[in-house]
Coordinates of C-alpha atoms in Angstrom, one line a residue:
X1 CA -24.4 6.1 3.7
X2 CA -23.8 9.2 5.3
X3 CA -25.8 8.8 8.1
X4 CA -23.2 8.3 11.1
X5 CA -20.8 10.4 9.5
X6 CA -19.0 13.9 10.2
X7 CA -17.5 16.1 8.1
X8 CA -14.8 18.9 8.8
X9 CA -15.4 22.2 6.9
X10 CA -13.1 24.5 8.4
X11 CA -9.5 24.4 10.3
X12 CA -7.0 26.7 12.3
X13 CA -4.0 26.1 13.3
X14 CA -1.2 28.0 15.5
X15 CA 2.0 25.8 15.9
X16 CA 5.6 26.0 16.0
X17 CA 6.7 27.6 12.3
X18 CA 3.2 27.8 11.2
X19 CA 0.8 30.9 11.9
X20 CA -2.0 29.3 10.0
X21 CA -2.9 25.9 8.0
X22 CA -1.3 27.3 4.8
X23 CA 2.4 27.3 6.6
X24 CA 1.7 24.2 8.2
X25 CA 1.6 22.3 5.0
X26 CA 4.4 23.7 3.1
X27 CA 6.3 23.0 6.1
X28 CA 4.9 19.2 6.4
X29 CA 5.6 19.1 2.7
X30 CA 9.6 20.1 2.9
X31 CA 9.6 17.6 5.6
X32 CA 10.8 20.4 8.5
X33 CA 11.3 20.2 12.0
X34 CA 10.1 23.6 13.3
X35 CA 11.2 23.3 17.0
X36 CA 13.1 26.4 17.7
X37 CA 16.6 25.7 19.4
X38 CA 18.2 28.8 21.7
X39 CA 21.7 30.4 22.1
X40 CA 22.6 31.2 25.8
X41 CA 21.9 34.4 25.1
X42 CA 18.4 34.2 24.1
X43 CA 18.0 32.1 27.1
X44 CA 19.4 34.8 29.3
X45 CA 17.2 37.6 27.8
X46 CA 14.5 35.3 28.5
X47 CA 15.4 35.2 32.7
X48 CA 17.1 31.5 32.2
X49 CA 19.9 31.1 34.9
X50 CA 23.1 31.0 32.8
X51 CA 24.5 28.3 35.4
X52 CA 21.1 25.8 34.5
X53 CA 21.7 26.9 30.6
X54 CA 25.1 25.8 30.7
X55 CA 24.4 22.4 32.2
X56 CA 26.0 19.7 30.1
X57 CA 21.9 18.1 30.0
X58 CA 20.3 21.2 29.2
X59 CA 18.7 21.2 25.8
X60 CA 17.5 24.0 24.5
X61 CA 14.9 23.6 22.8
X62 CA 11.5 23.9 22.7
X63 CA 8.5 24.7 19.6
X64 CA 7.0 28.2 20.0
X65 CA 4.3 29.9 18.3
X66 CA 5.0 33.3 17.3
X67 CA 3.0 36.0 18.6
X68 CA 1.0 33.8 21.3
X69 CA 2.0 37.1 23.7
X70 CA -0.3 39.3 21.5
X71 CA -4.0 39.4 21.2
X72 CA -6.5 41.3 19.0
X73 CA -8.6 42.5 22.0
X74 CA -10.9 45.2 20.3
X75 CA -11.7 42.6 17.9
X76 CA -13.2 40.6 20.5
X77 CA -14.5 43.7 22.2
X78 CA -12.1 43.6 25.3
X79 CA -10.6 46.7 26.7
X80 CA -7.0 46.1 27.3
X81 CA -7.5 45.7 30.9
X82 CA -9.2 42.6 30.6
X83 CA -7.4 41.4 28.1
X84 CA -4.3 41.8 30.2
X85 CA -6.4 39.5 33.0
X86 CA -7.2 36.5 30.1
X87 CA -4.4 33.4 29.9
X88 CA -2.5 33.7 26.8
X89 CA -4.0 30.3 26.3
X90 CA -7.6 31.5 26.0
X91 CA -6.7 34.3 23.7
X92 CA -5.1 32.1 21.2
X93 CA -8.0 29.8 21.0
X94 CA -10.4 32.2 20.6
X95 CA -8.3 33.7 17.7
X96 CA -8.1 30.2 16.3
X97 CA -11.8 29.2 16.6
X98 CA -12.5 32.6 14.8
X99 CA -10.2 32.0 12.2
X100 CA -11.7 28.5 11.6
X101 CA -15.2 29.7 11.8
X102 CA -14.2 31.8 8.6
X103 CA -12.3 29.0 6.7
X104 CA -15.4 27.4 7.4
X105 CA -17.6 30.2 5.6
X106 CA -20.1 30.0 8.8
X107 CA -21.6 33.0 10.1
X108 CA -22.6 32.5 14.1
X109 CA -25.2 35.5 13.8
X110 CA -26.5 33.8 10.7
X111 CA -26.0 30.2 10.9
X112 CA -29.5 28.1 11.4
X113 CA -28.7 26.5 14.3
X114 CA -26.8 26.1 17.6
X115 CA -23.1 25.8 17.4
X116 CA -21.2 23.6 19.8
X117 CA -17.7 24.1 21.2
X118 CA -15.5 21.5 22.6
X119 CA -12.0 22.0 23.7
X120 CA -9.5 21.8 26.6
X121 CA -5.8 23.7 27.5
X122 CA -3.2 23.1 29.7
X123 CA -3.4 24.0 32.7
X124 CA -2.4 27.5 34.8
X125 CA -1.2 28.3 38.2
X126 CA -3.1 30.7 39.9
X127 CA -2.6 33.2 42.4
X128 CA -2.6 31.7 46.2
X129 CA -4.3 34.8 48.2
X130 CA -8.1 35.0 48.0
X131 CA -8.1 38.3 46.2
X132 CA -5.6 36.8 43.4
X133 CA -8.2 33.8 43.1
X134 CA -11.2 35.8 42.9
X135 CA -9.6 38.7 40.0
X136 CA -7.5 35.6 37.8
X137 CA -11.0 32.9 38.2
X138 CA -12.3 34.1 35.1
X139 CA -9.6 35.0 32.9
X140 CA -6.9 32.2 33.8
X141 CA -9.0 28.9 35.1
X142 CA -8.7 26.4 32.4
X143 CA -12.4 25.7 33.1
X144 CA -13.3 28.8 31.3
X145 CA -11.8 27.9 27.8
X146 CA -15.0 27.0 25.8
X147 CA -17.3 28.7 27.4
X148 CA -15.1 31.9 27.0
X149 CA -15.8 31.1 23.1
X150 CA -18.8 30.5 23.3
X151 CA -19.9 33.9 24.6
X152 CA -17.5 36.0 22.5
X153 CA -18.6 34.3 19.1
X154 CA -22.2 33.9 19.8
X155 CA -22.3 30.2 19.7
X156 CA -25.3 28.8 21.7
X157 CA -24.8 25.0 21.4
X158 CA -23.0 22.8 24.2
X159 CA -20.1 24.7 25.3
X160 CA -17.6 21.4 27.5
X161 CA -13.9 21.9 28.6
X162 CA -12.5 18.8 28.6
X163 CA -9.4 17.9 30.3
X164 CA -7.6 14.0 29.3
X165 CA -3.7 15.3 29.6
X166 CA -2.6 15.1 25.7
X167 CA -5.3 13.4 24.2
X168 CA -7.2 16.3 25.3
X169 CA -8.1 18.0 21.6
X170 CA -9.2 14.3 19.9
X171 CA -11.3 13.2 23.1
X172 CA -13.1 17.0 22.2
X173 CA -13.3 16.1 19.1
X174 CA -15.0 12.7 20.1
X175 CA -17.3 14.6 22.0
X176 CA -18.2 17.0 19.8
X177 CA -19.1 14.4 17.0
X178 CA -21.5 12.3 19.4
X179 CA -23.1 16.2 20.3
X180 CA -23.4 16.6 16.0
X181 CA -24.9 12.9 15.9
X182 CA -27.3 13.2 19.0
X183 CA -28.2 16.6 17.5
X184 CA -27.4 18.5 20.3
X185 CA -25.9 21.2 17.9
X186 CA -25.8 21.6 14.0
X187 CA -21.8 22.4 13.7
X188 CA -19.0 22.4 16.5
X189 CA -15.7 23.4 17.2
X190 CA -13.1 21.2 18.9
X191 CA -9.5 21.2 19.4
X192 CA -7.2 22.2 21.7
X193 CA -4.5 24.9 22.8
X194 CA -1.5 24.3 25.1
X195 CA 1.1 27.7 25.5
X196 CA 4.2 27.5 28.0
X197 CA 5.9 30.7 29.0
X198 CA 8.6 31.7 29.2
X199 CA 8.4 30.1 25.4
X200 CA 12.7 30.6 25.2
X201 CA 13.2 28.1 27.6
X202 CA 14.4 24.0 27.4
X203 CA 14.1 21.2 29.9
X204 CA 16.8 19.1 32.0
X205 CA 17.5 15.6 30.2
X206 CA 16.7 12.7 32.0
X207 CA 17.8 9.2 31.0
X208 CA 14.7 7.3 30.4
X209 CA 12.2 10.0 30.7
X210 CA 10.1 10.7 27.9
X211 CA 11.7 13.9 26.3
X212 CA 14.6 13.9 23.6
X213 CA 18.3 14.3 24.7
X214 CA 19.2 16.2 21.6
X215 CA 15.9 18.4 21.5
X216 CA 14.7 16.6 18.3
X217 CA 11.6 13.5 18.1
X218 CA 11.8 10.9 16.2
X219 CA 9.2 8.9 15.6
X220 CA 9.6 5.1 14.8
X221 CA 13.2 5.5 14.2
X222 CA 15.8 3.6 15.4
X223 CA 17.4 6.3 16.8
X224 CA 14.2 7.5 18.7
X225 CA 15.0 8.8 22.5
X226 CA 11.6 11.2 23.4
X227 CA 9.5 14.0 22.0
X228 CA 10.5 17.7 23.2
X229 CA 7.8 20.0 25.1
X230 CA 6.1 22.6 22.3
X231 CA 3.1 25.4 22.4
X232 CA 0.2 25.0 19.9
X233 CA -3.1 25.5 19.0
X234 CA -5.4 24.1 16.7
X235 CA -9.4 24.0 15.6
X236 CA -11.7 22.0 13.7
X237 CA -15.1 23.5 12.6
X238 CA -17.1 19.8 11.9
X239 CA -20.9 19.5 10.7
X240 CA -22.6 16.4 10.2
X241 CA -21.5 15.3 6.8
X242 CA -25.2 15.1 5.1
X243 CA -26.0 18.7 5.9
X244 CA -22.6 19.3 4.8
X245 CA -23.4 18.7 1.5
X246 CA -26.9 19.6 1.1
X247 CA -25.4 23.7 1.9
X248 CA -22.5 23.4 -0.5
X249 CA -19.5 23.9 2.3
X250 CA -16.1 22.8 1.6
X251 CA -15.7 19.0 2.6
X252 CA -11.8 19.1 3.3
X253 CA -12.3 15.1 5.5
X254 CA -15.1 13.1 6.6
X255 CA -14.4 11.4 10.1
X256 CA -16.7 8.2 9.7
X257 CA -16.0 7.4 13.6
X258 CA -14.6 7.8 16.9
X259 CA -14.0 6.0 20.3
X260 CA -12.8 6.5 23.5
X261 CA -11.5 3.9 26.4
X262 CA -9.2 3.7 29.5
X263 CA -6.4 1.2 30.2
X264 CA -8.0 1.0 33.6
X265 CA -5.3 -0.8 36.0
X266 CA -4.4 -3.4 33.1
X267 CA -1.1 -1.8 32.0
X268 CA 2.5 -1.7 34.1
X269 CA 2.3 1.7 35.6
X270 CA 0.3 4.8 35.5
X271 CA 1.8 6.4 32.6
X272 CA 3.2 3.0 30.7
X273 CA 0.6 2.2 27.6
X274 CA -1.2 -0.9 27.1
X275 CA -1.4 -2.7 23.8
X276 CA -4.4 -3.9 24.8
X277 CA -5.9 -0.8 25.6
X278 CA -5.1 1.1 22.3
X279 CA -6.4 -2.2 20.5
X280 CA -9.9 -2.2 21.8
X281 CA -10.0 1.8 21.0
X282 CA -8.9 1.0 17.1
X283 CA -11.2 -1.8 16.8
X284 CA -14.1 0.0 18.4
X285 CA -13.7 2.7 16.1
X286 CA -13.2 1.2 13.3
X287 CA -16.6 -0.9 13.9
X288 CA -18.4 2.3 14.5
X289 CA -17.1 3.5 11.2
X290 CA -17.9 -0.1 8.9
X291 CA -14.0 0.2 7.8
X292 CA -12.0 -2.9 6.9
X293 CA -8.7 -2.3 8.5
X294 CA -7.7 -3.3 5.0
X295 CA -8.8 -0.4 3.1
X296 CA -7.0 2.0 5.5
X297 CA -4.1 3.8 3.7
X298 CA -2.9 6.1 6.1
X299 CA -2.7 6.1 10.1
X300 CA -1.4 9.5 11.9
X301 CA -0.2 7.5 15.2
X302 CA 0.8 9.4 18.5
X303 CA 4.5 8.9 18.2
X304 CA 6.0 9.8 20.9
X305 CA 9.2 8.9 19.9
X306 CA 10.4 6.9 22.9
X307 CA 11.6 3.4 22.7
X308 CA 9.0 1.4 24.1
X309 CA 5.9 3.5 23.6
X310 CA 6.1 3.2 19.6
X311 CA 6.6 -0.6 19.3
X312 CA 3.6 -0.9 21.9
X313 CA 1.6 1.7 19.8
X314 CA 2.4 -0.3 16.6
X315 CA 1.9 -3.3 18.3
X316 CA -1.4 -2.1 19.4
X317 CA -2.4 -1.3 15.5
X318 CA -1.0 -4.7 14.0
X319 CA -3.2 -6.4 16.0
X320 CA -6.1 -4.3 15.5
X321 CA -5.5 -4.6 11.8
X322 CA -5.0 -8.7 11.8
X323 CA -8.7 -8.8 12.4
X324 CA -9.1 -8.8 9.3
X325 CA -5.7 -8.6 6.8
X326 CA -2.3 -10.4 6.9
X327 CA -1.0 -7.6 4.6
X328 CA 2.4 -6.3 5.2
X329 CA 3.6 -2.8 4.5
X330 CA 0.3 -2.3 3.2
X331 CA -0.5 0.8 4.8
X332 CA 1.5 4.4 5.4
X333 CA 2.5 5.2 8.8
X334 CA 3.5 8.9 10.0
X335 CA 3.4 11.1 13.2
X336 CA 3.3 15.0 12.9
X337 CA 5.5 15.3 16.4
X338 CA 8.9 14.9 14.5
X339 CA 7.7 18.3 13.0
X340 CA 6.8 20.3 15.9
X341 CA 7.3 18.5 19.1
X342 CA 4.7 17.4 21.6
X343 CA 2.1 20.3 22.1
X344 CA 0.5 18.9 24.8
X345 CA -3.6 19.5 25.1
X346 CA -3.0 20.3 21.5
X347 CA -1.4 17.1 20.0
X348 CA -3.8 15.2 18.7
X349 CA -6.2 17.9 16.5
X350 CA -2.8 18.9 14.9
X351 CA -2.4 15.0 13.9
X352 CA -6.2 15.4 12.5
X353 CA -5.7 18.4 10.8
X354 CA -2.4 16.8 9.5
X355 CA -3.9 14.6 8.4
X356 CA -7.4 15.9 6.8
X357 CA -4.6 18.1 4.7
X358 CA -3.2 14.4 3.7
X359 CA -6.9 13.6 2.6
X360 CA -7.2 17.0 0.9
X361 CA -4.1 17.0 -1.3
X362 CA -4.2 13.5 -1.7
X363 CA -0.1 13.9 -0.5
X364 CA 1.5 12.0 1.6
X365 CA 4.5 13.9 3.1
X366 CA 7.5 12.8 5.2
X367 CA 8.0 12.0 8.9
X368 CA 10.6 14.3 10.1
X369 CA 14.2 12.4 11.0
X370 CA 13.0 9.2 10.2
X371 CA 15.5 6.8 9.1
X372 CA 15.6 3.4 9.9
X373 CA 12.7 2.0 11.9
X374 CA 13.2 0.8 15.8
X375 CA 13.5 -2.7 15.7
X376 CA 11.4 -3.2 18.5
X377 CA 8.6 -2.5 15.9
X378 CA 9.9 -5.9 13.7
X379 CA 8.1 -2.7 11.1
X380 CA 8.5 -6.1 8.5
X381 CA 6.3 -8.0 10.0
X382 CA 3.4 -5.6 10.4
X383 CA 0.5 -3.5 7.8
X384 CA 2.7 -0.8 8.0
X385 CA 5.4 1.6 6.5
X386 CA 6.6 4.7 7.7
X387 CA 6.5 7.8 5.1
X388 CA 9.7 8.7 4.4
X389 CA 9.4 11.4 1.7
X390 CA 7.0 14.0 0.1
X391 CA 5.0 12.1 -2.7
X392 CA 1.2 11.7 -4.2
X393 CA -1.0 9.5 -2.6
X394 CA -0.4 6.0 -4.6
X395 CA -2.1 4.4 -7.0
X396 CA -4.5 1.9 -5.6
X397 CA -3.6 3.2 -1.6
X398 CA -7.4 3.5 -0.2
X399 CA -8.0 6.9 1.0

């Protein structure tokens, strides 16, 4: 039974409004959009040029986590020099994969066995002269994320930086499972970190771009226009789920399995999803986990927001699903970027550790601005209904 399955034992979290996995959920709970919006002030403390500020399609707006300019280097036993020379990025990450090693109660000196990490940032311009390349390498190339982990906390497993744009943190935490069930290491961390600076900032509108003209996402509704440009961070500490419960840890999930695929050329441009695509990746996984479609209560979906790329995506789960059930509105439907924006390398482990809180609670809470569903979706027709409020996992709703 438990054979091909993972469980997660421990979670971090830095994201816009929430300094740890506590705030998170009180703020998924009430329902909050956390994306900070500037005055022109703020924007020209922060070096913004009051003539792009005051651009009719400016919108300023943007999800910041607090603090990401700060880091604990004697902790990690850095002197402030080199702490100085380390992205932002990397120092956040390493903060959250400690932090998620201790929610996880595991001790890297003490642990019986190697530790895996797995996780991927955005990526950072370096310096152009040779002497700028050689001093910033180490502390700024985006190559450098997991391994930089990996030496500070002592963990001696496989230590991969993997870069897929923003499914990033979920293709880590693909790998890292395949590295637990291969037995490669005994626990891992995966997940994802993605930091802009300046963090008081906001973006140019453009009409049928992929970012909101109002500086608000909203997924699946009716209303949707694009998803707005946040920092984040998050971490999952995962073991496989039979040594998981032999030890005693805390089982908050149990991811039962994972896939990965590419569109390849079959989809209308380079950035335009395919149905297809995303239904071969949901029906893969779901075979590799033995789960119905029909005893699925809850799916955290991408949700971008945009008005094509949520009907497709819903598209893409209908038809996975009517493999097997011609239920309708049989399942709950939600997306955590109507809460904190898009956060890039970092988008996907904050749906997972969305939704392992989901699991933990047994809670379903509400997608942020959701009103009335895009009617590309035809939502009627289809296994699925979008959360709309803060309630208790129903009666009779598989978990």
């Amino acid at each position: 039974m438990h054979e091909d399955a993972v469980a997660i034992i421990g979670m971090a979290c830095r994201l816009p409004g929430a300094g740890d996995v506590r705030a998170f959920w009180e703020n998924l709970v009430a329902g909050r959009d956390t994306v900070s919006r500037f005055t022109s002030d703020q924007l020209a403390a922060a070096g913004i040029d009051r003539r792009l500020a005051e651009r009719p399609d400016f919108v300023a707006a943007r999800g910041v986590v607090a603090g990401a300019d700060r880091f604990d280097w004697s902790f990690f036993g850095y002197s402030l020099g080199e702490a100085r020379g380390i992205d932002p990025q990397q120092r956040v990450f390493l903060e959250c994969a400690s932090t998620a090693l201790d929610d996880a109660a595991v001790d890297p000196h003490r642990f019986p066995g190697p530790i895996g990490v797995f996780a991927g940032c955005d990526a950072v311009p370096l310096g152009s002269s040779q002497e700028e390349l050689v001093a910033q390498t180490l502390g700024r190339d985006k190559d450098f994320l997991a391994t930089r982990a990996a030496y500070k906390l002592r963990l001696t497993g496989p230590a991969l930086t993997v870069q897929t744009a923003c499914s990033t943190s979920l293709v880590a935490v693909h790998q890292a499972v395949q590295s637990l069930l291969g037995y490669e290491c005994d626990a891992a961390l995966a997940g994802g970190v993605g930091l802009f600076f300046p963090q008081v900032t906001g973006y140019v509108y453009e009409e049928g771009g992929i970012l909101s003209p109002d500086g608000h996402c909203r997924p699946f509704d009716a209303d949707a226009a694009g998803t707005v440009s946040s920092s984040g961070a998050g971490v999952v500490v995962l073991r496989r789920l039979e040594d998981a419960l032999r030890d005693g840890d805390r089982v908050v999930a149990v991811i039962r399995g994972t896939a990965i695929n590419n569109d390849g050329g079959g989809k209308a441009g380079f950035t335009a999803p395919s149905p297809g695509g995303q239904r071969d990746v949901i029906l893969a996984a779901l075979g590799r986990a033995d789960v119905d479609p029909a005893d699925i209560g809850y799916v955290e979906a991408h949700g971008t927001a945009t008005r094509l790329g949520d009907p497709v995506e819903v598209a893409a789960l209908t038809a996975a699903f009517r493999a097997t059930t011609d239920a309708v509105a049989s399942c709950a439907l939600g997306a955590v970027k109507g809460n904190i924006g898009h956060t890039g390398s970092a988008s996907g482990v904050s749906g997972l550790i969305k939704t392992a809180l989901t699991l933990w609670h047994r809670e379903l809470v509400p997608t942020a601005h959701f009103r009335r569903p895009n009617p590309l979706m035809k939502l009627d027709t289809t296994p699925f209904t979008v959360v709309d409020r803060h309630g208790p996992w129903p009666e009779g709703r598989p978990a």
